[in-house]
Tab-separated table of C-alpha atoms in Angstrom:
chain	number	residue	atom	x	y	z
A	1	MET	CA	15.590	-30.712	2.664
A	2	SER	CA	17.565	-28.251	0.850
A	3	THR	CA	21.339	-28.643	1.278
A	4	GLU	CA	22.197	-24.968	0.795
A	5	ALA	CA	23.010	-22.854	3.832
A	6	GLU	CA	20.053	-20.445	4.677
A	7	PRO	CA	21.047	-16.668	4.571
A	8	GLN	CA	20.795	-15.123	8.154
A	9	ARG	CA	17.326	-13.844	8.886
A	10	PRO	CA	15.551	-12.394	12.039
A	11	PRO	CA	14.289	-14.949	14.263
A	12	GLY	CA	10.618	-15.808	13.363
A	13	ARG	CA	8.585	-18.388	12.112
A	14	PRO	CA	10.113	-21.139	9.722
A	15	ARG	CA	8.519	-21.259	6.396
A	16	THR	CA	8.525	-24.937	5.243
A	17	GLY	CA	4.934	-25.540	4.138
A	18	THR	CA	2.969	-24.728	0.926
A	19	PHE	CA	0.885	-21.571	0.202
A	20	GLU	CA	-2.201	-22.831	-1.634
A	21	ARG	CA	-3.888	-20.321	-3.792
A	22	PRO	CA	-6.003	-21.166	-6.908
A	23	GLY	CA	-4.492	-19.895	-10.097
A	24	SER	CA	-1.215	-18.535	-8.622
A	25	VAL	CA	2.343	-18.602	-9.660
A	26	ARG	CA	4.914	-20.534	-7.962
A	27	ILE	CA	7.187	-18.530	-5.687
A	28	ASN	CA	9.594	-20.099	-3.311
A	29	VAL	CA	9.137	-18.460	0.084
A	30	GLN	CA	11.290	-20.765	2.187
A	31	GLY	CA	13.245	-18.555	4.669
A	32	ALA	CA	11.484	-15.348	3.537
A	33	PHE	CA	11.962	-12.225	5.716
A	34	ILE	CA	11.492	-8.496	5.763
A	35	VAL	CA	14.752	-6.556	4.997
A	36	ASP	CA	15.049	-4.323	7.977
A	37	ASP	CA	18.550	-3.144	7.042
A	38	ASP	CA	20.846	-3.243	4.097
A	39	SER	CA	23.040	-5.907	5.508
A	40	PRO	CA	25.501	-7.915	3.408
A	41	GLY	CA	23.265	-10.881	3.043
A	42	SER	CA	20.566	-8.766	0.988
A	43	PRO	CA	20.634	-7.009	-2.195
A	44	PRO	CA	21.182	-3.177	-2.176
A	45	ARG	CA	17.798	-1.146	-1.449
A	46	GLN	CA	16.518	0.285	-4.481
A	47	SER	CA	14.029	2.691	-2.810
A	48	ASN	CA	14.048	5.294	0.023
A	49	SER	CA	10.531	4.256	0.904
A	50	GLU	CA	9.617	3.204	4.317
A	51	THR	CA	8.118	-0.020	3.024
A	52	ARG	CA	10.785	-2.782	3.533
A	53	ASP	CA	11.503	-5.187	0.645
A	54	ILE	CA	10.977	-8.879	1.349
A	55	ARG	CA	13.912	-11.215	0.885
A	56	LEU	CA	13.379	-14.534	-0.733
A	57	PRO	CA	16.529	-16.389	-0.195
A	58	PHE	CA	15.863	-19.543	-1.972
A	59	HIS	CA	13.901	-18.208	-5.052
A	60	LYS	CA	16.455	-18.705	-7.850
A	61	SER	CA	14.480	-18.368	-10.912
A	62	GLU	CA	13.544	-15.000	-12.436
A	63	VAL	CA	9.967	-13.682	-12.677
A	64	SER	CA	8.835	-12.094	-16.179
A	65	HIS	CA	6.012	-10.179	-14.924
A	66	ILE	CA	5.306	-7.061	-12.600
A	67	ALA	CA	2.242	-6.142	-10.778
A	68	ILE	CA	0.290	-2.862	-10.183
A	69	ASP	CA	-2.669	-1.688	-8.181
A	70	ILE	CA	-3.766	1.552	-9.472
A	71	GLY	CA	-6.238	3.249	-7.018
A	72	GLY	CA	-7.732	6.702	-7.141
A	73	SER	CA	-4.785	8.470	-5.235
A	74	LEU	CA	-1.826	6.125	-5.394
A	75	ALA	CA	-0.641	3.501	-7.699
A	76	LYS	CA	1.455	0.541	-6.004
A	77	LEU	CA	3.980	-1.497	-7.869
A	78	VAL	CA	5.491	-4.714	-6.912
A	79	TYR	CA	8.405	-6.393	-8.777
A	80	PHE	CA	10.901	-9.312	-8.169
A	81	SER	CA	14.824	-8.572	-8.570
A	82	GLN	CA	17.270	-11.170	-8.386
A	83	ASP	CA	20.287	-10.921	-6.288
A	84	PRO	CA	23.490	-10.289	-8.512
A	85	SER	CA	25.160	-13.262	-6.780
A	86	GLY	CA	22.518	-15.593	-7.983
A	87	GLU	CA	21.538	-16.412	-4.385
A	88	GLY	CA	17.727	-15.642	-4.176
A	89	GLY	CA	16.215	-12.234	-4.627
A	90	LYS	CA	13.607	-9.981	-3.205
A	91	LEU	CA	10.219	-8.455	-3.601
A	92	ASN	CA	10.453	-4.703	-4.131
A	93	PHE	CA	7.801	-2.198	-3.303
A	94	LYS	CA	7.205	1.345	-4.878
A	95	ASN	CA	4.289	3.716	-5.097
A	96	PHE	CA	3.408	6.843	-7.278
A	97	GLU	CA	0.695	9.344	-7.196
A	98	THR	CA	-2.081	8.154	-9.700
A	99	GLU	CA	-2.070	11.669	-11.265
A	100	ARG	CA	1.608	10.911	-12.303
A	101	ILE	CA	1.015	7.890	-14.156
A	102	ASP	CA	3.487	8.513	-16.738
A	103	ASP	CA	6.222	8.097	-14.021
A	104	LEU	CA	4.993	4.777	-13.178
A	105	ILE	CA	5.005	3.623	-16.785
A	106	ASP	CA	8.499	4.988	-17.307
A	107	PHE	CA	9.727	3.047	-14.305
A	108	MET	CA	7.866	-0.109	-15.595
A	109	ASP	CA	9.603	0.208	-18.973
A	110	GLN	CA	12.948	0.332	-17.328
A	111	LEU	CA	12.330	-2.598	-15.090
A	112	MET	CA	11.267	-4.607	-18.114
A	113	ASN	CA	13.963	-3.682	-20.624
A	114	GLY	CA	16.696	-2.086	-18.726
A	115	ASN	CA	18.355	1.399	-19.687
A	116	SER	CA	18.605	0.258	-23.403
A	117	SER	CA	14.856	0.345	-23.916
A	118	ILE	CA	12.878	3.020	-26.037
A	119	LEU	CA	9.402	3.731	-25.140
A	120	PRO	CA	6.988	3.298	-28.117
A	121	THR	CA	5.995	6.919	-28.124
A	122	SER	CA	5.180	9.222	-30.916
A	123	GLU	CA	8.887	9.665	-31.276
A	124	LEU	CA	8.943	6.387	-33.090
A	125	SER	CA	7.387	5.478	-36.211
A	126	GLU	CA	4.428	3.098	-36.386
A	127	ALA	CA	6.552	0.299	-37.765
A	128	GLU	CA	9.035	0.820	-34.909
A	129	GLN	CA	6.317	0.714	-32.213
A	130	LYS	CA	5.087	-2.367	-33.811
A	131	GLN	CA	8.465	-3.852	-33.457
A	132	VAL	CA	8.944	-2.845	-29.909
A	133	ARG	CA	5.533	-4.686	-29.031
A	134	GLN	CA	6.381	-7.719	-31.085
A	135	ARG	CA	9.745	-8.102	-29.243
A	136	ARG	CA	8.232	-7.712	-25.822
A	137	LYS	CA	5.434	-10.024	-26.712
A	138	LYS	CA	7.940	-12.711	-27.653
A	139	ASP	CA	9.997	-12.342	-24.777
A	140	GLY	CA	7.046	-13.147	-22.503
A	141	LEU	CA	6.695	-9.798	-20.672
A	142	TYR	CA	3.492	-9.187	-18.849
A	143	VAL	CA	1.916	-6.837	-16.477
A	144	MET	CA	-0.668	-8.131	-13.903
A	145	ALA	CA	-3.052	-5.150	-12.995
A	146	THR	CA	-5.788	-4.535	-10.468
A	147	GLY	CA	-7.626	-1.648	-9.113
A	148	GLY	CA	-9.674	0.874	-10.817
A	149	GLY	CA	-6.783	2.164	-12.756
A	150	ALA	CA	-6.350	-1.115	-14.436
A	151	TYR	CA	-9.205	-0.205	-16.512
A	152	LYS	CA	-8.911	3.494	-16.686
A	153	PHE	CA	-5.341	3.469	-17.856
A	154	TYR	CA	-5.428	-0.063	-19.744
A	155	ASP	CA	-5.016	1.211	-23.223
A	156	LYS	CA	-2.221	3.749	-22.153
A	157	ILE	CA	-0.248	1.174	-20.331
A	158	ARG	CA	-0.581	-1.308	-23.203
A	159	ASP	CA	0.220	1.081	-25.896
A	160	ARG	CA	3.236	2.605	-24.208
A	161	LEU	CA	4.935	-0.384	-22.934
A	162	GLY	CA	3.808	-2.752	-25.749
A	163	VAL	CA	2.949	-5.697	-23.485
A	164	GLU	CA	-0.291	-7.619	-22.528
A	165	ILE	CA	-1.970	-6.396	-19.431
A	166	TYR	CA	-3.797	-9.007	-17.374
A	167	ARG	CA	-6.524	-7.467	-15.300
A	168	GLU	CA	-7.390	-9.186	-11.872
A	169	ASP	CA	-10.413	-8.794	-9.643
A	170	GLU	CA	-9.538	-5.994	-6.965
A	171	MET	CA	-11.347	-7.752	-4.127
A	172	GLU	CA	-9.810	-11.016	-4.854
A	173	CYS	CA	-6.365	-9.646	-5.033
A	174	LEU	CA	-6.746	-7.965	-1.656
A	175	ILE	CA	-7.580	-11.253	-0.085
A	176	VAL	CA	-4.865	-13.135	-2.026
A	177	GLY	CA	-2.121	-10.655	-0.814
A	178	LEU	CA	-3.403	-10.618	2.669
A	179	ASP	CA	-3.439	-14.349	3.166
A	180	PHE	CA	0.149	-14.422	1.812
A	181	PHE	CA	1.291	-11.816	4.386
A	182	ILE	CA	-0.560	-13.462	7.176
A	183	THR	CA	0.691	-17.145	6.559
A	184	GLU	CA	4.057	-16.570	4.797
A	185	ILE	CA	5.956	-13.557	5.899
A	186	PRO	CA	7.382	-13.694	9.500
A	187	GLU	CA	6.930	-10.489	11.453
A	188	GLU	CA	4.434	-8.894	8.985
A	189	VAL	CA	1.198	-8.636	11.215
A	190	PHE	CA	1.268	-6.623	14.471
A	191	THR	CA	-0.765	-4.714	16.777
A	192	TYR	CA	-0.057	-1.266	18.009
A	193	SER	CA	-0.036	0.581	21.347
A	194	GLU	CA	1.805	3.519	22.555
A	195	ALA	CA	3.722	1.281	24.968
A	196	ASP	CA	4.427	-1.326	22.411
A	197	PRO	CA	4.093	0.071	18.918
A	198	MET	CA	4.979	-3.043	17.015
A	199	HIS	CA	3.898	-6.206	18.734
A	200	PHE	CA	3.884	-9.188	16.354
A	201	ALA	CA	1.063	-11.388	16.062
A	202	GLU	CA	1.140	-15.028	16.785
A	203	ASP	CA	0.577	-17.645	14.402
A	204	ARG	CA	-3.100	-18.973	14.370
A	205	PRO	CA	-4.146	-22.523	13.374
A	206	THR	CA	-6.706	-21.137	10.960
A	207	ILE	CA	-6.871	-17.573	9.874
A	208	TYR	CA	-10.546	-17.566	8.833
A	209	PRO	CA	-12.892	-15.902	9.279
A	210	TYR	CA	-11.698	-12.295	9.399
A	211	LEU	CA	-12.597	-8.795	8.401
A	212	LEU	CA	-10.394	-6.664	6.179
A	213	VAL	CA	-10.638	-3.101	6.293
A	214	ASN	CA	-9.038	-1.691	3.210
A	215	ILE	CA	-8.551	2.100	3.403
A	216	GLY	CA	-7.638	3.865	0.279
A	217	SER	CA	-9.189	6.783	-1.288
A	218	GLY	CA	-12.508	5.258	0.048
A	219	VAL	CA	-12.921	2.397	2.451
A	220	SER	CA	-14.125	-1.283	1.773
A	221	MET	CA	-15.013	-3.806	4.429
A	222	ILE	CA	-14.667	-7.397	3.409
A	223	LYS	CA	-15.707	-10.360	5.381
A	224	VAL	CA	-13.438	-13.392	4.322
A	225	SER	CA	-14.622	-16.888	5.254
A	226	GLY	CA	-12.109	-18.839	3.245
A	227	PRO	CA	-9.473	-18.445	0.370
A	228	GLN	CA	-12.197	-17.753	-2.193
A	229	GLN	CA	-14.940	-16.907	-0.032
A	230	PHE	CA	-15.369	-13.189	0.565
A	231	GLU	CA	-18.045	-10.707	0.680
A	232	ARG	CA	-17.984	-6.790	0.691
A	233	ILE	CA	-20.218	-6.182	3.622
A	234	GLY	CA	-19.793	-2.386	3.979
A	235	GLY	CA	-17.700	0.666	3.360
A	236	SER	CA	-17.549	4.378	3.562
A	237	SER	CA	-16.748	7.332	1.191
A	238	LEU	CA	-14.759	9.012	3.965
A	239	GLY	CA	-11.172	7.679	3.490
A	240	GLY	CA	-7.829	8.691	2.383
A	241	GLY	CA	-9.133	10.674	-0.610
A	242	THR	CA	-11.334	12.563	1.890
A	243	LEU	CA	-8.356	13.637	4.015
A	244	TRP	CA	-6.032	14.426	0.976
A	245	GLY	CA	-8.623	16.580	-0.723
A	246	LEU	CA	-9.898	18.557	2.406
A	247	LEU	CA	-6.256	19.198	3.536
A	248	ALA	CA	-5.374	20.238	0.118
A	249	LEU	CA	-7.948	23.091	0.523
A	250	LEU	CA	-7.008	23.779	4.165
A	251	THR	CA	-3.184	23.663	4.072
A	252	ASP	CA	-0.248	24.212	1.854
A	253	ALA	CA	0.889	20.733	1.998
A	254	LYS	CA	1.546	19.293	-1.541
A	255	SER	CA	1.621	15.537	-0.815
A	256	PHE	CA	-0.117	13.023	1.603
A	257	ASP	CA	3.146	12.470	3.476
A	258	GLU	CA	3.484	16.153	4.077
A	259	MET	CA	0.052	16.240	5.360
A	260	LEU	CA	0.830	13.356	7.933
A	261	GLY	CA	3.914	15.188	8.893
A	262	MET	CA	1.721	18.294	9.628
A	263	ALA	CA	-0.649	16.235	11.628
A	264	GLU	CA	2.442	14.638	13.598
A	265	ASN	CA	3.239	18.137	14.820
A	266	GLY	CA	-0.535	19.216	15.349
A	267	ASP	CA	-2.699	19.783	18.386
A	268	ASN	CA	-6.187	18.759	17.772
A	269	THR	CA	-7.443	20.326	20.999
A	270	ALA	CA	-7.116	23.730	19.494
A	271	VAL	CA	-9.644	22.817	16.800
A	272	ASP	CA	-11.695	20.092	18.345
A	273	MET	CA	-14.381	20.341	21.099
A	274	LEU	CA	-13.687	17.940	23.764
A	275	VAL	CA	-15.889	16.404	26.611
A	276	GLY	CA	-13.948	18.593	29.026
A	277	ASP	CA	-14.741	21.737	27.183
A	278	ILE	CA	-18.502	20.824	27.717
A	279	TYR	CA	-18.611	19.332	31.158
A	280	GLY	CA	-15.355	20.843	32.623
A	281	THR	CA	-14.546	17.125	33.677
A	282	ASP	CA	-14.865	13.548	32.798
A	283	TYR	CA	-18.276	12.186	31.958
A	284	GLY	CA	-17.608	9.113	34.069
A	285	ARG	CA	-21.132	7.543	34.126
A	286	ILE	CA	-20.964	6.737	30.360
A	287	GLY	CA	-17.200	6.192	30.364
A	288	LEU	CA	-16.143	9.457	28.600
A	289	LYS	CA	-12.789	10.964	29.677
A	290	SER	CA	-12.335	14.859	29.542
A	291	THR	CA	-9.992	14.380	26.635
A	292	THR	CA	-12.537	12.359	24.432
A	293	ILE	CA	-13.258	14.312	21.203
A	294	ALA	CA	-17.037	15.535	21.505
A	295	SER	CA	-17.098	17.321	18.083
A	296	SER	CA	-14.405	17.296	15.395
A	297	PHE	CA	-13.677	20.866	14.552
A	298	GLY	CA	-16.267	21.830	16.917
A	299	LYS	CA	-14.140	24.988	18.152
A	300	VAL	CA	-13.897	26.384	14.744
A	301	PHE	CA	-17.301	28.119	14.559
A	302	LYS	CA	-17.025	29.525	18.051
A	303	LYS	CA	-13.643	31.086	17.388
A	304	SER	CA	-14.567	32.395	13.978
A	305	HIS	CA	-17.489	34.177	15.498
A	306	GLU	CA	-15.168	35.577	18.170
A	307	LEU	CA	-13.157	36.898	15.220
A	308	ASP	CA	-16.092	38.444	13.527
A	309	GLU	CA	-17.252	40.129	16.778
A	310	GLY	CA	-13.823	41.906	16.925
A	311	SER	CA	-13.824	43.035	13.272
A	312	THR	CA	-14.300	46.532	12.107
A	313	GLY	CA	-14.624	48.088	8.870
A	314	ALA	CA	-13.054	51.351	7.615
A	315	GLY	CA	-15.799	53.248	9.297
A	316	GLY	CA	-15.556	51.681	12.493
A	317	GLU	CA	-18.572	49.371	11.705
A	318	LYS	CA	-18.480	45.454	12.485
A	319	ALA	CA	-17.354	43.731	9.472
A	320	PRO	CA	-17.361	39.840	8.660
A	321	SER	CA	-13.930	38.261	8.571
A	322	THR	CA	-12.640	36.878	5.291
A	323	ILE	CA	-12.060	33.131	4.732
A	324	GLY	CA	-8.348	33.982	4.814
A	325	GLU	CA	-8.626	35.611	8.060
A	326	ARG	CA	-10.448	32.750	9.560
A	327	ARG	CA	-7.814	30.217	8.286
A	328	LYS	CA	-4.915	32.143	9.956
A	329	LYS	CA	-6.867	31.850	13.205
A	330	PHE	CA	-6.117	28.078	12.973
A	331	ARG	CA	-2.463	26.377	12.525
A	332	GLN	CA	-2.368	23.936	9.445
A	333	GLU	CA	-0.914	21.309	11.627
A	334	ASP	CA	-3.767	21.389	14.188
A	335	MET	CA	-6.368	21.074	11.409
A	336	SER	CA	-4.387	18.245	9.878
A	337	ARG	CA	-4.457	16.269	13.222
A	338	SER	CA	-8.031	17.183	13.785
A	339	LEU	CA	-9.105	15.809	10.581
A	340	LEU	CA	-6.859	12.766	10.752
A	341	TYR	CA	-8.535	11.891	14.058
A	342	ALA	CA	-11.999	12.522	12.643
A	343	ILE	CA	-11.750	10.086	9.586
A	344	SER	CA	-9.721	7.468	11.641
A	345	ASN	CA	-12.134	7.359	14.580
A	346	ASN	CA	-15.096	7.067	12.053
A	347	ILE	CA	-13.401	4.212	10.141
A	348	GLY	CA	-12.633	2.523	13.635
A	349	GLN	CA	-16.282	2.598	14.986
A	350	ILE	CA	-17.662	1.177	11.648
A	351	SER	CA	-15.150	-1.523	11.384
A	352	TYR	CA	-16.062	-2.644	14.952
A	353	LEU	CA	-19.764	-2.509	14.292
A	354	GLN	CA	-19.283	-4.658	11.209
A	355	ALA	CA	-17.073	-7.066	12.948
A	356	GLN	CA	-19.684	-7.280	15.822
A	357	HIS	CA	-22.530	-7.855	13.456
A	358	HIS	CA	-20.812	-10.560	11.569
A	359	ASN	CA	-19.180	-12.322	14.552
A	360	LEU	CA	-15.775	-11.672	13.430
A	361	GLU	CA	-12.987	-11.652	15.996
A	362	HIS	CA	-10.021	-10.521	13.821
A	363	ILE	CA	-9.835	-7.271	12.186
A	364	TYR	CA	-7.200	-6.362	9.600
A	365	PHE	CA	-6.412	-2.863	8.475
A	366	GLY	CA	-4.809	-2.332	5.086
A	367	GLY	CA	-4.467	0.366	2.506
A	368	SER	CA	-2.263	3.172	1.733
A	369	PHE	CA	-4.135	5.530	4.051
A	370	ILE	CA	-2.261	4.027	7.022
A	371	ARG	CA	1.409	4.270	5.718
A	372	GLY	CA	2.855	3.247	9.028
A	373	HIS	CA	1.692	6.373	10.503
A	374	HIS	CA	1.540	5.950	14.403
A	375	GLN	CA	-1.197	8.304	15.192
A	376	THR	CA	-3.391	6.694	12.574
A	377	MET	CA	-2.782	3.358	13.893
A	378	ASN	CA	-3.272	4.504	17.462
A	379	THR	CA	-6.480	6.122	16.688
A	380	LEU	CA	-7.869	2.807	14.910
A	381	SER	CA	-6.435	0.671	17.796
A	382	TYR	CA	-8.034	2.869	20.394
A	383	ALA	CA	-11.574	2.744	18.607
A	384	ILE	CA	-11.682	-0.854	18.269
A	385	LYS	CA	-10.465	-1.366	21.816
A	386	PHE	CA	-12.911	1.142	23.351
A	387	TRP	CA	-16.173	0.034	21.446
A	388	SER	CA	-15.530	-3.727	21.881
A	389	LYS	CA	-14.547	-3.164	25.510
A	390	GLY	CA	-11.257	-4.786	25.018
A	391	SER	CA	-12.452	-7.993	23.461
A	392	LYS	CA	-11.205	-7.145	19.905
A	393	LYS	CA	-7.780	-5.896	18.561
A	394	ALA	CA	-6.829	-3.982	15.285
A	395	TYR	CA	-4.392	-5.722	13.217
A	396	PHE	CA	-1.855	-3.981	11.002
A	397	LEU	CA	0.609	-5.057	8.281
A	398	ARG	CA	4.021	-3.578	7.348
A	399	HIS	CA	3.159	-3.706	3.799
A	400	GLU	CA	-0.478	-2.482	4.313
A	401	GLY	CA	-0.646	-0.502	1.104
A	402	TYR	CA	0.438	-3.520	-1.187
A	403	LEU	CA	-2.218	-6.143	-0.414
A	404	GLY	CA	-3.792	-5.724	-3.961
A	405	SER	CA	-0.566	-5.670	-5.889
A	406	VAL	CA	0.978	-8.486	-4.185
A	407	GLY	CA	-2.186	-10.291	-4.827
A	408	ALA	CA	-2.158	-9.453	-8.516
A	409	PHE	CA	1.506	-10.446	-8.570
A	410	LEU	CA	0.624	-14.029	-7.218
A	411	ARG	CA	-2.314	-14.427	-9.494
A	412	ARG	CA	-2.621	-16.673	-12.574
A	413	GLN	CA	0.278	-17.234	-14.853
A	414	PRO	CA	-0.888	-16.154	-18.146
A	415	VAL	CA	1.438	-18.186	-20.444
A	416	THR	CA	3.708	-21.008	-20.014
A	417	SER	CA	6.717	-19.280	-21.189
A	418	TRP	CA	8.308	-16.828	-18.784
A	419	ALA	CA	11.539	-14.996	-19.602
A	420	ARG	CA	12.203	-11.603	-18.079
A	421	ARG	CA	15.057	-9.997	-19.802
A	422	TYR	CA	16.544	-7.277	-17.451
A	423	SER	CA	16.104	-6.292	-13.746
A	424	ALA	CA	16.951	-2.590	-13.385
A	425	GLY	CA	16.760	-1.021	-9.986
A	426	GLU	CA	15.595	2.385	-9.065
A	427	ALA	CA	19.308	3.512	-8.406
A	428	ASP	CA	20.023	2.429	-11.907
A	429	LEU	CA	17.123	4.583	-13.263
A	430	GLU	CA	18.686	7.654	-11.796
A	431	ASN	CA	21.205	7.427	-14.659
A	432	ILE	CA	18.603	7.821	-17.229
A	433	ALA	CA	17.668	11.249	-18.838
A	434	PRO	CA	14.291	12.591	-18.085
A	435	ARG	CA	11.522	10.903	-20.503
A	436	GLY	CA	10.775	14.100	-22.167
A	437	ALA	CA	14.463	14.611	-23.027
A	438	ILE	CA	15.045	11.015	-24.527
A	439	GLY	CA	15.309	10.602	-28.108
A	440	ARG	CA	16.171	7.557	-30.215
A	441	GLY	CA	19.579	6.152	-29.028
A	442	ASP	CA	19.705	8.859	-26.145
A	443	ARG	CA	19.511	6.183	-23.373
A	444	ARG	CA	22.775	5.871	-21.323
A	445	LYS	CA	24.410	2.569	-21.261
A	446	SER	CA	23.037	0.520	-18.498
A	447	PRO	CA	25.317	-0.964	-15.781
A	448	VAL	CA	22.620	-3.830	-15.190
A	449	SER	CA	23.491	-7.114	-16.861
A	450	PRO	CA	20.697	-9.403	-18.031
A	451	LEU	CA	19.743	-11.702	-15.278
A	452	PRO	CA	19.286	-15.609	-15.617
A	453	THR	CA	15.722	-16.618	-16.585
A	454	LEU	CA	13.090	-17.711	-14.025
A	455	SER	CA	11.129	-20.620	-15.512
A	456	LEU	CA	7.851	-20.753	-13.550
A	457	PRO	CA	5.917	-24.053	-13.967
A	458	PRO	CA	2.662	-23.760	-15.933
A	459	ALA	CA	-0.453	-22.967	-13.983
A	460	THR	CA	-3.861	-24.089	-14.867
A	461	GLU	CA	-7.114	-22.836	-13.722
A	462	GLY	CA	-7.981	-24.110	-10.213
A	463	SER	CA	-4.377	-24.923	-9.230
A	464	SER	CA	-1.741	-22.898	-7.608
A	465	SER	CA	1.158	-23.085	-5.180
A	466	ILE	CA	3.862	-20.951	-3.729
A	467	GLN	CA	6.445	-23.535	-3.698
A	468	LYS	CA	9.097	-24.175	-0.961
A	469	ASP	CA	12.044	-26.495	-0.879
A	470	THR	CA	11.598	-29.483	1.534
């Protein structure tokens, strides 16, 4: 048993076993916990994101790779930073909109080389770009990448950063990441209800089989029977990208978070047709309450028709209303909430049907569509409970958007020599001039000192472990 005192952590499950995963790097997860506040026992937070960092109090070595999961809408980044005291470190989480891929690359550059680095852009000569790439290759710096963007932006990232990019299978990374969170991180998995918004799930003797519903731009539903036994059994094209795209047309919101904020303040009953609007009361015989949505956006046509009836032209004749006039009839917040419910309800019902068909009791929801948004979780939870008549539950994760990137982070170690040079936090990056304004020698002096090197044991095909002190 380790003789070191374990840093204070929230009460939860002790981590003393070994997480086995073929082809993974070794990460010491003894005493791992989610950082819920910036307490003295944890490194300073490097992001304002709602996604909490994960403290690894006994992982003393340094990691020379970072991992990215680049989807159609968002790119998710995971990296390890060591505590300045040398006592452990933490996994950090950050996301970028995929259309702003250059911002992600700039951030990755700083993580790898500190504020003294220079991106190998057209500002450098061909010989200078070659020197940068050779130095980084010698230092053993790598990027583990998954998602469609790992292929779409492969050349761009490799050329800009001058590092090797190791592309990992997207579905396998999702399973590796989810298994890690389920088995290794206390107070990660929970169920949601309005009465108990975060009820942490209890340990299970075995986690298989289960259904993973990953909601990103689209939806994938994956049956997982074991560590490397999985099958995509279904999905839907109506996912986060659908919500984002339609609300971009219907509202003035500029980001997904703004859209969720609008939905938070909306009233879908101004847009949706309810059972009560049709029957005037509940339809008890088939179990439908008066508040049940009978038709998403069902009131829009009727109200638009009423607007047309009251419209007149310059000569007093009836004139059809314009699109702008119709949109003004409905609040953007109400439309946002209605569409959020429509997509979430659809995903929830399909998920239940897949779980029922394949005899899967546990249903985990992941992906950046959820983002800890309580209306989304409440809708998915209600759908699973309603259709299963209370026999199944929807399970959520506090790091639901990072399953793929964490899986890629834990994947095969590409070489035996690992030596990460610097660890620059987001706060440090604020001291850097914008990318377009940086020329050779224009980087400001970095307050971050080089950190000790993490020596990860060589991994071979078919072997892996996330090691814990015993």
